[in-house]
Short mmCIF file of C-alpha atoms and ligand atoms in Angstrom, two decimals:
data_model
loop_
_atom_site.label_atom_id
_atom_site.label_comp_id
_atom_site.label_asym_id
_atom_site.label_seq_id
_atom_site.Cartn_x
_atom_site.Cartn_y
_atom_site.Cartn_z
CA UNK P 1 153.03 -22.01 42.07
CA UNK P 2 151.22 -18.80 40.20
CA UNK P 3 148.73 -19.44 37.38
CA UNK P 4 149.36 -17.24 35.02
CA UNK P 5 148.52 -17.01 30.83
CA UNK P 6 149.33 -14.39 28.06
CA UNK P 7 146.68 -13.81 25.98
CA UNK P 8 146.37 -10.63 23.69
CA UNK P 9 143.34 -9.09 22.14
CA UNK P 10 143.38 -9.55 18.17
CA UNK P 11 142.22 -6.06 17.22
CA UNK P 12 141.14 -5.40 13.38
CA UNK P 13 140.65 -2.26 12.07
CA UNK P 14 138.11 -2.31 9.46
CA UNK P 15 136.32 -4.42 7.23
CA UNK P 16 134.58 -3.48 3.85
CA UNK P 17 131.50 -4.85 2.74
CA UNK P 18 133.51 -5.89 -0.31
CA UNK P 19 136.38 -7.55 1.00
CA UNK P 20 136.77 -11.69 1.11
CA UNK P 21 136.40 -13.32 4.03
CA UNK P 22 139.99 -14.86 2.93
CA UNK P 23 141.25 -10.89 3.75
CA UNK P 24 140.19 -11.01 7.06
CA UNK P 25 141.49 -14.59 7.85
CA UNK P 26 144.86 -13.30 6.26
CA UNK P 27 144.90 -10.03 8.96
CA UNK P 28 144.01 -12.89 11.31
CA UNK P 29 146.61 -14.96 10.87
CA UNK P 30 149.16 -12.23 10.91
CA UNK P 31 147.96 -11.31 14.60
CA UNK P 32 148.40 -14.99 15.29
CA UNK P 33 151.62 -14.97 14.01
CA UNK P 34 152.55 -11.42 16.16
CA UNK P 35 150.71 -13.58 19.01
CA UNK P 36 153.62 -16.50 18.64
CA UNK P 37 156.38 -14.15 18.72
CA UNK P 38 155.17 -12.48 22.19
CA UNK P 39 154.65 -16.23 23.51
CA UNK P 40 150.82 -15.28 23.72
CA UNK P 41 148.98 -18.35 24.65
CA UNK P 42 144.99 -17.28 23.80
CA UNK P 43 143.81 -15.26 21.21
CA UNK P 44 140.31 -13.08 21.47
CA UNK P 45 139.17 -11.75 17.80
CA UNK P 46 136.33 -9.55 17.45
CA UNK P 47 132.69 -10.25 17.58
CA UNK P 48 131.71 -10.75 13.71
CA UNK P 49 135.32 -10.90 12.61
CA UNK P 50 135.06 -12.84 9.32
CA UNK P 51 133.00 -9.73 7.64
CA UNK P 52 131.91 -5.89 7.63
CA UNK P 53 129.41 -5.40 10.38
CA UNK P 54 126.73 -6.23 8.05
CA UNK P 55 123.55 -5.62 10.59
CA UNK P 56 123.94 -1.88 9.25
CA UNK P 57 122.70 -3.05 5.76
CA UNK P 58 119.17 -3.35 5.44
CA UNK P 59 117.60 -7.12 3.12
CA UNK P 60 113.99 -7.05 2.57
CA UNK P 61 114.71 -10.67 2.08
CA UNK P 62 116.59 -12.40 5.04
CA UNK P 63 118.14 -15.00 3.35
CA UNK P 64 119.62 -11.98 0.80
CA UNK P 65 121.68 -11.78 4.65
CA UNK P 66 122.65 -15.39 4.26
CA UNK P 67 126.30 -14.58 2.56
CA UNK P 68 127.14 -12.63 5.67
CA UNK P 69 126.43 -16.34 7.71
CA UNK P 70 128.97 -19.08 8.27
CA UNK P 71 127.31 -22.56 7.52
CA UNK P 72 130.04 -24.34 8.68
CA UNK P 73 133.01 -23.38 11.64
CA UNK P 74 135.87 -24.25 10.81
CA UNK P 75 135.14 -23.52 6.63
CA UNK P 76 137.12 -23.50 3.78
CA UNK P 77 137.88 -19.72 4.49
CA UNK P 78 138.42 -20.28 8.30
CA UNK P 79 140.42 -23.56 7.85
CA UNK P 80 144.00 -21.45 7.50
CA UNK P 81 142.95 -19.76 10.52
CA UNK P 82 142.43 -23.09 12.96
CA UNK P 83 145.81 -24.64 11.01
CA UNK P 84 147.86 -21.66 12.18
CA UNK P 85 146.65 -21.70 15.77
CA UNK P 86 146.88 -25.31 16.16
CA UNK P 87 150.48 -25.29 14.29
CA UNK P 88 151.44 -22.25 17.05
CA UNK P 89 149.69 -23.94 19.50
CA UNK P 90 147.46 -20.87 20.21
CA UNK P 91 144.20 -21.07 21.57
CA UNK P 92 141.40 -18.52 20.29
CA UNK P 93 138.02 -17.06 20.70
CA UNK P 94 136.12 -15.86 17.11
CA UNK P 95 133.10 -14.30 16.63
CA UNK P 96 131.17 -15.23 13.82
CA UNK P 97 127.52 -15.34 11.63
CA UNK P 98 126.20 -18.67 12.47
CA UNK P 99 123.84 -20.72 10.43
CA UNK P 100 122.69 -23.77 12.34
CA UNK P 101 119.70 -26.57 11.55
CA UNK P 102 118.50 -27.43 14.62
CA UNK P 103 115.23 -27.62 16.16
CA UNK P 104 113.89 -24.74 18.43
CA UNK P 105 111.93 -24.63 21.30
CA UNK P 106 109.02 -26.03 19.70
CA UNK P 107 110.80 -29.23 18.62
CA UNK P 108 111.03 -27.72 14.81
CA UNK P 109 114.19 -28.39 13.37
CA UNK P 110 114.72 -25.50 11.07
CA UNK P 111 116.84 -22.80 9.80
CA UNK P 112 118.44 -20.53 12.52
CA UNK P 113 120.83 -17.83 12.63
CA UNK P 114 122.53 -16.17 15.34
CA UNK P 115 125.60 -14.14 16.53
CA UNK P 116 127.64 -16.83 17.72
CA UNK P 117 131.12 -16.78 19.43
CA UNK P 118 133.88 -19.85 20.00
CA UNK P 119 136.52 -20.75 22.42
CA UNK P 120 139.09 -23.07 20.32
CA UNK P 121 141.57 -24.56 22.31
CA UNK P 122 145.43 -24.98 21.29
CA UNK P 123 145.17 -28.28 19.71
CA UNK P 124 142.01 -26.80 17.38
CA UNK P 125 139.24 -28.18 19.58
CA UNK P 126 135.75 -26.35 19.93
CA UNK P 127 135.59 -26.03 24.02
CA UNK P 128 133.10 -23.76 24.40
CA UNK P 129 130.04 -22.17 22.16
CA UNK P 130 128.19 -19.00 22.70
CA UNK P 131 125.22 -17.40 20.87
CA UNK P 132 124.84 -13.46 22.29
CA UNK P 133 121.72 -12.70 24.66
CA UNK P 134 121.46 -9.30 24.55
CA UNK P 135 120.75 -8.06 20.79
CA UNK P 136 120.92 -3.94 20.12
CA UNK P 137 118.75 -2.22 17.64
CA UNK P 138 116.21 -3.04 15.89
CA UNK P 139 114.62 -5.57 13.67
CA UNK P 140 112.75 -3.31 10.33
CA UNK P 141 113.90 -0.67 8.84
CA UNK P 142 114.16 2.24 10.79
CA UNK P 143 114.07 5.85 8.77
CA UNK P 144 114.98 8.02 11.84
CA UNK P 145 118.32 6.45 12.03
CA UNK P 146 121.30 7.50 10.47
CA UNK P 147 122.82 3.94 10.25
CA UNK P 148 120.84 0.72 10.90
CA UNK P 149 121.54 -1.40 13.43
CA UNK P 150 119.58 -4.73 12.45
CA UNK P 151 120.91 -7.22 14.88
CA UNK P 152 117.01 -8.27 15.73
CA UNK P 153 116.24 -9.08 12.14
CA UNK P 154 119.79 -11.09 11.26
CA UNK P 155 119.66 -13.00 14.83
CA UNK P 156 117.82 -15.10 16.75
CA UNK P 157 118.38 -14.50 20.61
CA UNK P 158 120.77 -16.73 21.57
CA UNK P 159 119.74 -20.18 23.27
CA UNK P 160 122.65 -21.36 25.26
CA UNK P 161 123.22 -19.27 28.56
CA UNK P 162 126.25 -18.03 29.89
CA UNK P 163 128.33 -20.71 29.84
CA UNK P 164 131.51 -21.53 31.89
CA UNK P 165 134.15 -24.20 31.04
CA UNK P 166 137.74 -25.10 32.68
CA UNK P 167 139.90 -26.28 30.12
CA UNK P 168 143.31 -26.47 29.61
CA UNK P 169 144.74 -23.32 27.83
CA UNK P 170 148.79 -22.52 27.83
CA UNK P 171 150.81 -24.13 30.55
CA UNK P 172 147.50 -24.45 32.70
CA UNK P 173 145.92 -27.89 33.18
CA UNK P 174 142.42 -25.67 33.83
CA UNK P 175 140.69 -21.79 33.26
CA UNK P 176 137.48 -21.22 33.97
CA UNK P 177 136.83 -19.54 30.90
CA UNK P 178 133.42 -17.90 30.09
CA UNK P 179 131.93 -15.76 26.79
CA UNK P 180 129.70 -12.66 26.18
CA UNK P 181 129.81 -10.33 22.91
CA UNK P 182 129.43 -7.08 22.77
CA UNK P 183 126.19 -5.53 23.96
CA UNK P 184 126.06 -8.15 26.41
CA UNK P 185 128.64 -6.52 28.51
CA UNK P 186 126.47 -3.75 29.03
CA UNK P 187 124.05 -5.58 31.17
CA UNK P 188 125.62 -6.72 34.40
CA UNK P 189 123.40 -10.13 34.63
CA UNK P 190 125.16 -11.45 31.82
CA UNK P 191 128.46 -11.11 34.01
CA UNK P 192 126.65 -12.28 37.30
CA UNK P 193 125.57 -15.57 35.51
CA UNK P 194 129.37 -15.74 34.34
CA UNK P 195 130.68 -15.05 37.99
CA UNK P 196 128.31 -17.56 39.60
CA UNK P 197 129.99 -20.23 37.48
CA UNK P 198 133.73 -19.11 38.69
CA UNK P 199 134.37 -17.80 35.17
CA UNK P 200 138.59 -16.34 35.77
CA UNK P 201 138.50 -14.98 31.97
CA UNK P 202 136.07 -13.50 30.02
CA UNK P 203 136.19 -13.59 26.29
CA UNK P 204 134.66 -10.72 24.68
CA UNK P 205 134.31 -9.47 20.95
CA UNK P 206 132.55 -6.30 20.19
CA UNK P 207 131.37 -3.89 16.92
CA UNK P 208 130.59 -0.80 18.62
CA UNK P 209 129.28 2.33 16.35
CA UNK P 210 131.86 5.29 17.51
CA UNK P 211 128.67 7.32 17.54
CA UNK P 212 124.76 7.73 18.82
CA UNK P 213 123.02 6.79 15.28
CA UNK P 214 119.57 6.49 17.04
CA UNK P 215 117.61 9.45 16.71
CA UNK P 216 117.31 9.59 20.68
CA UNK P 217 119.18 12.14 21.37
CA UNK P 218 123.06 13.87 22.29
CA UNK P 219 125.97 11.17 23.54
CA UNK P 220 129.10 12.92 23.23
CA UNK P 221 131.35 10.42 20.96
CA UNK P 222 133.61 10.17 23.58
CA UNK P 223 131.31 8.65 25.97
CA UNK P 224 131.13 5.36 23.50
CA UNK P 225 134.86 4.16 24.27
CA UNK P 226 134.02 5.37 27.87
CA UNK P 227 131.00 3.11 28.22
CA UNK P 228 132.45 0.22 27.07
CA UNK P 229 135.35 0.08 29.38
CA UNK P 230 133.19 0.85 32.36
CA UNK P 231 130.84 -1.72 31.69
CA UNK P 232 133.71 -4.12 31.29
CA UNK P 233 136.29 -2.90 34.08
CA UNK P 234 132.59 -2.73 36.90
CA UNK P 235 132.22 -6.42 35.21
CA UNK P 236 135.42 -7.89 36.35
CA UNK P 237 135.69 -5.79 39.76
CA UNK P 238 131.96 -7.19 40.67
CA UNK P 239 132.82 -10.88 39.46
CA UNK P 240 136.85 -11.03 40.18
CA UNK P 241 138.19 -12.00 36.69
CA UNK P 242 139.77 -10.83 34.03
CA UNK P 243 138.41 -10.17 30.78
CA UNK P 244 139.43 -9.13 27.08
CA UNK P 245 137.88 -7.35 25.33
CA UNK P 246 138.50 -7.22 21.23
CA UNK P 247 137.37 -4.52 19.07
CA UNK P 248 136.53 -4.47 15.45
CA UNK P 249 137.25 -0.83 14.90
CA UNK P 250 138.00 2.46 11.95
CA UNK P 251 135.29 2.88 9.27
CA UNK P 252 133.69 0.09 7.06
CA UNK P 253 132.36 1.98 4.11
CA UNK P 254 131.83 5.60 5.87
CA UNK P 255 130.79 4.29 9.12
CA UNK P 256 133.05 3.87 11.82
CA UNK P 257 133.33 1.64 14.55
CA UNK P 258 135.11 2.67 18.12
CA UNK P 259 138.38 1.02 19.40
CA UNK P 260 140.36 0.76 22.15
CA UNK P 261 140.29 -2.83 23.10
CA UNK P 262 141.36 -3.72 26.59
CA UNK P 263 142.59 -6.26 29.08
CA UNK P 264 141.45 -5.74 32.29
CA UNK P 265 142.09 -7.23 35.81
CA UNK P 266 139.72 -8.61 38.74
CA UNK P 267 140.52 -5.87 39.79
CA UNK P 268 138.79 -3.49 37.60
CA UNK P 269 142.07 -2.54 36.33
CA UNK P 270 142.92 -1.96 32.92
CA UNK P 271 146.03 -3.83 31.95
CA UNK P 272 146.38 -2.91 28.52
CA UNK P 273 144.92 -1.12 25.58
CA UNK P 274 145.30 -0.33 22.13
CA UNK P 275 146.33 3.22 20.56
CA UNK P 276 144.97 2.53 17.49
CA UNK P 277 141.43 2.21 15.43
CA UNK P 278 143.33 -0.78 13.12
CA UNK P 279 145.40 -4.25 13.45
CA UNK P 280 146.69 -4.57 16.66
CA UNK P 281 147.63 -6.74 19.25
CA UNK P 282 147.80 -5.67 22.68
CA UNK P 283 149.01 -8.17 25.74
CA UNK P 284 149.05 -9.11 29.28
CA UNK P 285 150.25 -11.69 31.36
CA UNK P 286 147.38 -12.46 33.61
CA UNK P 287 148.01 -14.38 36.88
CA UNK P 288 144.40 -16.22 37.79
CA UNK P 289 145.47 -16.50 41.47
CA UNK P 290 144.36 -12.40 41.43
CA UNK P 291 140.85 -14.18 41.40
CA UNK P 292 140.53 -15.36 44.68
CA UNK P 293 141.19 -12.09 46.43
CA UNK P 294 137.65 -10.36 45.07
CA UNK P 295 136.20 -13.95 45.40
CA UNK P 296 136.77 -14.72 49.17
CA UNK P 297 136.29 -11.74 50.05
CA UNK P 298 134.12 -8.39 48.94
CA UNK P 299 132.94 -10.83 46.50
CA UNK P 300 132.54 -13.99 48.16
CA UNK P 301 128.70 -14.71 46.53
CA UNK P 302 128.20 -17.60 48.61
CA UNK P 303 128.79 -15.12 52.26
CA UNK P 304 126.92 -11.88 51.26
CA UNK P 305 124.69 -12.57 48.52
CA UNK P 306 121.10 -12.18 49.20
CA UNK P 307 118.88 -13.83 46.57
CA UNK P 308 115.37 -13.73 48.11
CA UNK P 309 116.27 -9.51 47.82
CA UNK P 310 116.85 -9.78 43.91
CA UNK P 311 113.80 -11.16 42.32
CA UNK P 312 112.80 -8.27 40.06
CA UNK P 313 116.22 -8.86 38.07
CA UNK P 314 114.19 -12.40 36.95
CA UNK P 315 110.66 -11.83 37.27
CA UNK P 316 110.18 -8.33 35.60
CA UNK P 317 111.82 -7.49 31.95
CA UNK P 318 110.93 -3.31 31.47
CA UNK P 319 110.53 -1.17 34.56
CA UNK P 320 107.43 -0.28 36.37
CA UNK P 321 106.61 3.22 38.09
CA UNK P 322 107.35 3.43 41.97
CA UNK P 323 104.53 4.18 44.72
CA UNK P 324 103.69 7.95 44.90
CA UNK P 325 104.53 8.23 48.44
CA UNK P 326 101.73 10.07 50.48
CA UNK P 327 101.74 12.12 53.04
CA UNK P 328 101.00 10.09 56.36
CA UNK P 329 97.16 10.63 58.00
CA UNK P 330 97.96 13.00 60.68
CA UNK P 331 96.59 11.20 64.28
N1 ING L 401 126.98 -2.89 19.33
C1 ING L 401 126.97 -1.65 20.31
C2 ING L 401 126.86 -1.82 21.68
O1 ING L 401 126.39 -2.38 22.47
C3 ING L 401 125.47 -0.29 20.77
C4 ING L 401 125.91 -1.64 19.99
C5 ING L 401 126.10 0.61 21.30
C6 ING L 401 124.32 0.24 22.01
C7 ING L 401 126.47 1.83 22.60
C8 ING L 401 124.30 0.69 23.20
C9 ING L 401 125.06 1.82 23.50
O2 ING L 401 128.54 -1.97 22.13
C10 ING L 401 126.85 -4.37 19.68
N2 ING L 401 127.03 -4.77 18.09
O3 ING L 401 125.94 -4.58 20.05
#
C-alpha cells in the first residue's frame, strides 16, 4: 500500500507593515478552508508568516522590533489558526519571529530572538521546532543598500540544528519530516543533515526579495526564482526527499518579494507551482515510496558517501586560497 500524503503550499501575498496579525491569520484560515475542501493533510505557510518582512526596517533599539515577535505560540492572535487546523484535522508548518527566555551557551537565561518555524500535527500538537541557522544580510544599517536585510541584527543563529521527526500525518502512521527556512535552502549542508536523518518531506517557508538589494553587482531579476527553484530541486534530488516550499510574495511597502512557491519530488521535479504572487494554494499527492529509489541507489549514503574526504566541510568556515602550481624541476 503506497504511503501517500496530500500536501499544500499556502503562499501568502504581501503583508503591509501596518497590517495587524489578525488579517494575516484570517487569510491563512481562508487558505486552510480551501485546503480542507481539497483533502489536504499538511499545509506549509511561509517564513515570518504573521507580519511584514520586518528585517527590511532598521530599529536602532532592537527592543523596538519586539512588536514583530511572538512571545508565545499559540497566542491570542494565532489561536484561531490552531483551532481551524484542528477542526479540519490538518497539520501545518508556520514560520514566525520567536522570543524565548532561555539559557544561552554560557548558561545565562536571557531574552533570545530567533527566526523560527514549527510543525503542528492534525490534533494541534507541536511536533517539531526549528530555528533558522543561515541568517543572510547584515547586523548594522547599510547605507549602500537599496533595501535593508537585517536578519543578523534581529535574530540569533538557530541552536536546534536541523532536526527530523517521524510523526503521524494525514492517514499515515509516520512521516519523516524536517524543516529549513528560506536562506537555508541555498546551503547543501542543510539538506544533507536532514537527508542523513532519512527525511522524506522538508517543509520550508521563504521571504525572498525579487531583486538583488545589495550593491554587489548586477543580478538579472529572473534569477531570483531560478536560484530558489534550483536550490530546492537539487536538495530534493540529492537527498531523495519531497519539499514544500512556500513564499510570502508580492510588494510590501514598496519592496517586492518573489513568489512561485513549489512542491518538489525526490527526482527533483517540480510537481506543483504557484502562478500568482498573492494568496494561493497549490497542492500535490506525495507518494513517499518515491524516496526509496534514490535512497537505495544513487544516494545510498551508507554505500557511497566518503566522510573521510569531506573534512573541510566542517573544519573550515570560509574558503582558503589554493596551492599554486609550480613546474616540476627538470631532472
Ligand atoms: N531571504 C533571502 C533568501 O535567502 C537572499 C535572502 C536572497 C540571500 C537572494 C541571497 C540571495 O531567499 C531570506 N529571508 O533569507
